[in-house]
Amino acid sequence: MTAAVLDSHVHFWDPRRLRYPWLDGVAGLDRPRTPEQFPGRAEVIVVEAGRVPADAAAEIAWIRQESRRHPWIRGIVAHVELGDPVLAREFVDEHDPFVVGVRRNAQDEPPGFLGDRGFRAGVRLLGEAGLPFDACVRQHQLPELTELATACPRTTIVLDHLGKPTPGGPGYDRWRRDLRRLAGRGNVLCKLSGLATETPPGTARGAVVDALREALDVFGPGRCLYGSDWPVLTLATDHDAWLDLVRTALAAHPAADAEAVFHDNAARTYRVRSAEQGPRKDPE
């Protein structure tokens, strides 16, 4: 197994700097979680952390500042209000190269959100700019995401957390069917992340590995990315335990597949330069 890891899904937050309403009362998470605390030995892609929309630019600026002190931070998947045509166009026209992708968290949005014409137009703009869209949705939203991927074929869509199934639990068979249909869209990739906090306590380890293998089977190792989802995963497990689960799911695959999942696919998707090439230059 290659030692090179590019973790495609890490969050940092600091409530002393920015506002994160979802953190209120979440024991174990409602405090600063910064790069100094990250336990991994990897380069990382930071994913927006649910601060209020008004603080999106400040979040990018803070993570860029942290990347100067921690060069293993390779870029950020930032929040953009894609449904606002003015903001979406402004973002694309003034694209900051430190931003390697965009996420608009849709997991708690009402039915039909991903089908909104304005939102789809924003997702198409990302494709024109060569930027991937991270889709954080729940398993019942997978059919809607499949329609979005069909409507935006030039945009790379990265499914976060496998669509948040409950391994071996309610709706699992439907998730498998819907995931397979989604994987039939060639512009969609899948992050092997986030299952730890979707799995009820006491669930057999094999059920989680089965879900990871299902994603590897339907997308293929060339379209799967490793992500830790740190520090959210600490509500259920630890960083090294999750890394070991993904390695177990890949155990029957050749080394080249593991290299793709743990590093190369994320580097290609987010257009991340290697450490040897140095950090991205800040905009003038």
Coordinates of C-alpha atoms in Angstrom, one line a residue:
M1 CA 0.0 0.0 0.0
T2 CA 1.4 3.4 -1.0
A3 CA 2.1 5.8 1.8
A4 CA 0.9 8.8 -0.2
V5 CA -2.5 9.9 0.9
L6 CA -4.5 13.0 -0.3
D7 CA -7.4 13.1 2.1
S8 CA -10.3 14.6 0.0
H9 CA -12.6 15.5 2.8
V10 CA -11.4 17.3 6.0
H11 CA -13.1 20.1 7.9
F12 CA -11.6 22.8 10.0
W13 CA -13.6 25.4 12.0
D14 CA -13.2 28.0 14.6
P15 CA -16.3 29.5 16.2
R16 CA -14.1 32.3 17.6
R17 CA -13.7 33.5 14.0
L18 CA -16.8 32.4 12.1
R19 CA -20.4 31.5 12.8
Y20 CA -21.5 27.8 12.5
P21 CA -25.1 27.5 13.7
W22 CA -25.1 23.7 13.3
L23 CA -22.4 23.3 15.9
D24 CA -24.6 24.7 18.7
G25 CA -25.0 22.0 21.3
V26 CA -23.1 19.3 19.4
A27 CA -21.0 17.8 22.2
G28 CA -17.5 16.9 21.0
L29 CA -17.6 19.2 18.0
D30 CA -18.7 22.6 19.3
R31 CA -15.2 24.0 19.8
P32 CA -12.3 25.0 17.5
R33 CA -11.0 22.2 15.3
T34 CA -7.9 23.5 13.6
P35 CA -5.0 22.2 11.5
E36 CA -2.8 21.8 14.6
Q37 CA -5.2 19.1 15.9
F38 CA -5.4 17.1 12.7
P39 CA -4.1 13.6 13.4
G40 CA -3.5 12.4 9.8
R41 CA -0.2 12.1 8.0
A42 CA -1.5 13.3 4.7
E43 CA -2.1 16.2 2.4
V44 CA -5.7 17.3 2.6
I45 CA -8.5 19.0 0.7
V46 CA -10.4 21.2 3.1
V47 CA -14.2 21.2 2.6
E48 CA -16.4 24.1 3.7
A49 CA -17.7 23.6 7.2
G50 CA -21.2 25.0 7.3
R51 CA -20.5 28.5 8.4
V52 CA -23.2 31.0 7.7
P53 CA -23.3 31.9 4.0
A54 CA -22.2 35.5 4.7
D55 CA -18.9 34.1 6.1
A56 CA -18.0 32.1 3.0
A57 CA -15.3 34.4 1.8
A58 CA -13.8 34.7 5.3
E59 CA -13.7 30.9 5.5
I60 CA -11.6 30.8 2.3
A61 CA -9.3 33.5 3.5
W62 CA -8.8 31.8 6.8
I63 CA -8.0 28.4 5.3
R64 CA -5.6 30.1 2.8
Q65 CA -3.8 31.7 5.7
E66 CA -3.6 28.3 7.5
S67 CA -2.2 26.7 4.3
R68 CA 0.8 29.1 4.4
R69 CA 1.7 27.6 7.8
H70 CA 0.6 24.1 6.9
P71 CA 1.6 23.4 3.2
W72 CA -0.1 20.0 3.4
I73 CA -3.4 21.9 3.0
R74 CA -3.7 21.8 -0.8
G75 CA -6.9 23.8 -1.4
I76 CA -10.5 24.3 -0.3
V77 CA -13.9 23.1 -1.6
A78 CA -15.8 26.3 -0.8
H79 CA -19.4 27.3 -0.3
V80 CA -21.1 29.2 -3.1
E81 CA -24.8 30.1 -3.5
L82 CA -25.1 28.4 -6.9
G83 CA -28.8 29.2 -7.2
D84 CA -28.0 33.0 -7.2
P85 CA -27.0 33.7 -10.9
V86 CA -25.2 36.9 -10.0
L87 CA -23.1 35.3 -7.2
A88 CA -22.4 32.2 -9.2
R89 CA -21.2 34.1 -12.3
E90 CA -19.2 36.5 -10.1
F91 CA -17.5 33.5 -8.4
V92 CA -16.6 31.9 -11.7
D93 CA -15.4 35.1 -13.3
E94 CA -13.2 35.9 -10.4
H95 CA -12.1 32.4 -9.6
D96 CA -9.5 32.1 -6.8
P97 CA -7.1 29.3 -7.7
F98 CA -6.9 28.2 -4.1
V99 CA -10.6 27.1 -4.4
V100 CA -10.4 23.7 -6.0
G101 CA -14.1 22.9 -5.9
V102 CA -17.5 24.1 -4.7
R103 CA -20.0 22.6 -2.3
R104 CA -23.5 23.7 -1.6
N105 CA -24.7 21.4 1.1
A106 CA -28.1 20.1 0.0
Q107 CA -28.8 17.3 2.5
D108 CA -31.5 19.1 4.4
E109 CA -33.1 20.9 1.4
P110 CA -36.7 20.1 0.4
P111 CA -37.5 17.8 -2.6
G112 CA -36.9 19.5 -5.9
F113 CA -34.0 21.6 -4.7
L114 CA -31.5 19.9 -7.1
G115 CA -33.9 20.4 -9.9
D116 CA -34.2 24.1 -9.6
R117 CA -33.3 25.8 -12.9
G118 CA -31.2 28.5 -11.3
F119 CA -29.3 26.0 -9.2
R120 CA -28.6 23.8 -12.3
A121 CA -27.4 26.8 -14.2
G122 CA -24.9 27.4 -11.4
V123 CA -23.7 23.8 -11.5
R124 CA -23.2 24.1 -15.3
L125 CA -21.1 27.2 -14.7
L126 CA -18.7 25.2 -12.6
G127 CA -18.3 22.8 -15.5
E128 CA -17.4 25.7 -17.8
A129 CA -14.7 26.8 -15.2
G130 CA -13.4 23.2 -14.8
L131 CA -14.4 23.1 -11.2
P132 CA -16.0 20.0 -9.5
F133 CA -19.2 20.2 -7.5
D134 CA -19.3 18.3 -4.2
A135 CA -22.8 17.0 -3.5
C136 CA -23.6 16.4 0.1
V137 CA -27.0 14.6 -0.1
R138 CA -28.9 11.9 1.8
Q139 CA -29.7 8.6 0.3
H140 CA -33.3 9.5 -0.7
Q141 CA -31.9 12.4 -2.8
L142 CA -29.8 10.1 -5.0
P143 CA -32.4 10.0 -7.8
E144 CA -32.6 13.8 -7.9
L145 CA -28.8 13.9 -8.0
T146 CA -28.8 11.5 -10.9
E147 CA -31.1 13.9 -12.8
L148 CA -28.7 16.8 -11.9
A149 CA -25.7 14.9 -13.3
T150 CA -27.7 14.1 -16.5
A151 CA -28.6 17.8 -16.9
C152 CA -25.0 19.0 -16.3
P153 CA -22.8 16.5 -18.2
R154 CA -19.8 18.8 -18.4
T155 CA -19.6 19.3 -14.7
T156 CA -17.8 16.7 -12.5
I157 CA -20.0 15.9 -9.5
V158 CA -18.4 14.3 -6.4
L159 CA -20.8 12.4 -4.2
D160 CA -19.9 13.0 -0.5
H161 CA -20.2 10.2 2.0
L162 CA -21.6 7.7 -0.5
G163 CA -25.0 9.4 -0.2
K164 CA -25.2 8.8 3.5
P165 CA -26.7 5.3 3.6
T166 CA -27.2 3.3 6.8
P167 CA -25.1 0.2 6.2
G168 CA -27.3 -2.9 6.5
G169 CA -30.2 -0.7 7.8
P170 CA -33.5 0.7 6.5
G171 CA -33.4 1.6 2.8
Y172 CA -30.1 -0.1 2.2
D173 CA -31.3 -2.1 -0.8
R174 CA -32.8 1.0 -2.3
W175 CA -29.5 2.9 -1.8
R176 CA -27.7 0.2 -3.7
R177 CA -30.0 0.4 -6.6
D178 CA -30.0 4.2 -6.7
L179 CA -26.2 4.3 -6.3
R180 CA -25.8 2.0 -9.3
R181 CA -28.0 4.3 -11.4
L182 CA -26.0 7.3 -10.3
A183 CA -22.7 5.6 -11.1
G184 CA -24.1 5.2 -14.7
R185 CA -23.4 8.9 -15.1
G186 CA -19.8 9.1 -16.2
N187 CA -19.4 12.6 -14.7
V188 CA -20.0 11.4 -11.1
L189 CA -17.4 10.3 -8.6
C190 CA -17.8 9.0 -5.1
K191 CA -16.0 9.8 -1.8
L192 CA -15.4 6.8 0.5
S193 CA -16.1 8.9 3.6
G194 CA -18.7 9.7 6.2
L195 CA -20.2 6.3 6.9
A196 CA -18.9 6.1 10.5
T197 CA -21.4 8.7 11.7
E198 CA -24.3 7.2 9.6
T199 CA -23.8 3.7 11.1
P200 CA -25.8 2.8 14.3
P201 CA -23.6 1.8 17.3
G202 CA -23.1 -1.9 17.4
T203 CA -23.3 -2.4 13.6
A204 CA -20.8 -5.1 12.5
R205 CA -17.7 -3.7 10.9
G206 CA -18.3 -5.9 7.9
A207 CA -21.5 -4.0 7.1
V208 CA -19.5 -0.8 6.6
V209 CA -16.9 -2.6 4.6
D210 CA -19.7 -4.0 2.4
A211 CA -21.0 -0.5 1.7
L212 CA -17.5 0.7 0.7
R213 CA -17.0 -2.3 -1.6
E214 CA -20.4 -1.6 -3.2
A215 CA -19.2 1.9 -4.1
L216 CA -15.9 0.5 -5.4
D217 CA -17.8 -2.0 -7.5
V218 CA -20.3 0.3 -9.1
F219 CA -18.0 3.3 -9.7
G220 CA -14.8 1.4 -10.1
P221 CA -11.6 2.4 -8.2
G222 CA -10.9 5.0 -10.9
R223 CA -13.8 7.1 -9.7
C224 CA -13.6 6.7 -5.9
L225 CA -11.8 9.1 -3.6
Y226 CA -10.7 8.5 0.0
G227 CA -11.9 11.0 2.6
S228 CA -11.7 10.9 6.4
D229 CA -14.5 13.5 7.2
W230 CA -12.4 14.6 10.2
P231 CA -13.3 15.8 12.7
V232 CA -17.0 14.8 12.2
L233 CA -16.0 11.2 12.2
T234 CA -14.7 11.5 15.8
L235 CA -18.4 11.3 17.0
A236 CA -18.2 7.6 16.1
T237 CA -14.6 6.5 15.5
D238 CA -11.1 7.8 15.1
H239 CA -9.0 8.8 12.1
D240 CA -6.8 5.7 11.9
A241 CA -9.7 3.3 12.3
W242 CA -11.5 4.8 9.4
L243 CA -8.4 4.7 7.2
D244 CA -8.0 1.0 8.1
L245 CA -11.6 0.3 7.1
V246 CA -11.1 1.8 3.6
R247 CA -7.9 -0.2 3.3
T248 CA -9.8 -3.3 4.2
A249 CA -12.3 -2.6 1.5
L250 CA -9.5 -2.3 -1.0
A251 CA -7.6 -5.3 0.2
A252 CA -8.5 -7.5 -2.8
H253 CA -7.5 -4.8 -5.3
P254 CA -4.1 -4.3 -6.9
A255 CA -1.8 -1.6 -5.5
A256 CA -2.5 0.7 -8.4
D257 CA -6.2 0.8 -7.4
A258 CA -5.3 1.8 -3.9
E259 CA -2.9 4.5 -5.1
A260 CA -5.8 5.9 -7.2
V261 CA -8.3 5.9 -4.4
F262 CA -6.0 7.3 -1.7
H263 CA -4.3 9.9 -3.8
D264 CA -4.4 10.1 -7.6
N265 CA -8.1 10.5 -8.2
A266 CA -8.4 13.4 -5.8
A267 CA -5.3 15.0 -7.2
R268 CA -6.8 14.8 -10.7
T269 CA -10.3 15.8 -9.7
Y270 CA -9.3 18.9 -7.7
R271 CA -6.3 19.6 -9.9
V272 CA -4.0 19.6 -7.0
R273 CA -0.3 20.1 -7.6
S274 CA 2.1 17.7 -5.9
A275 CA 4.0 18.8 -2.8
E276 CA 7.2 18.8 -4.9
Q277 CA 5.7 21.4 -7.2
G278 CA 5.0 23.7 -4.2
P279 CA 1.8 25.4 -3.1
R280 CA -0.6 27.2 -5.3
K281 CA 0.2 30.8 -5.8
D282 CA -2.2 33.3 -4.2
P283 CA -4.0 35.5 -6.7
E284 CA -2.4 38.9 -7.4

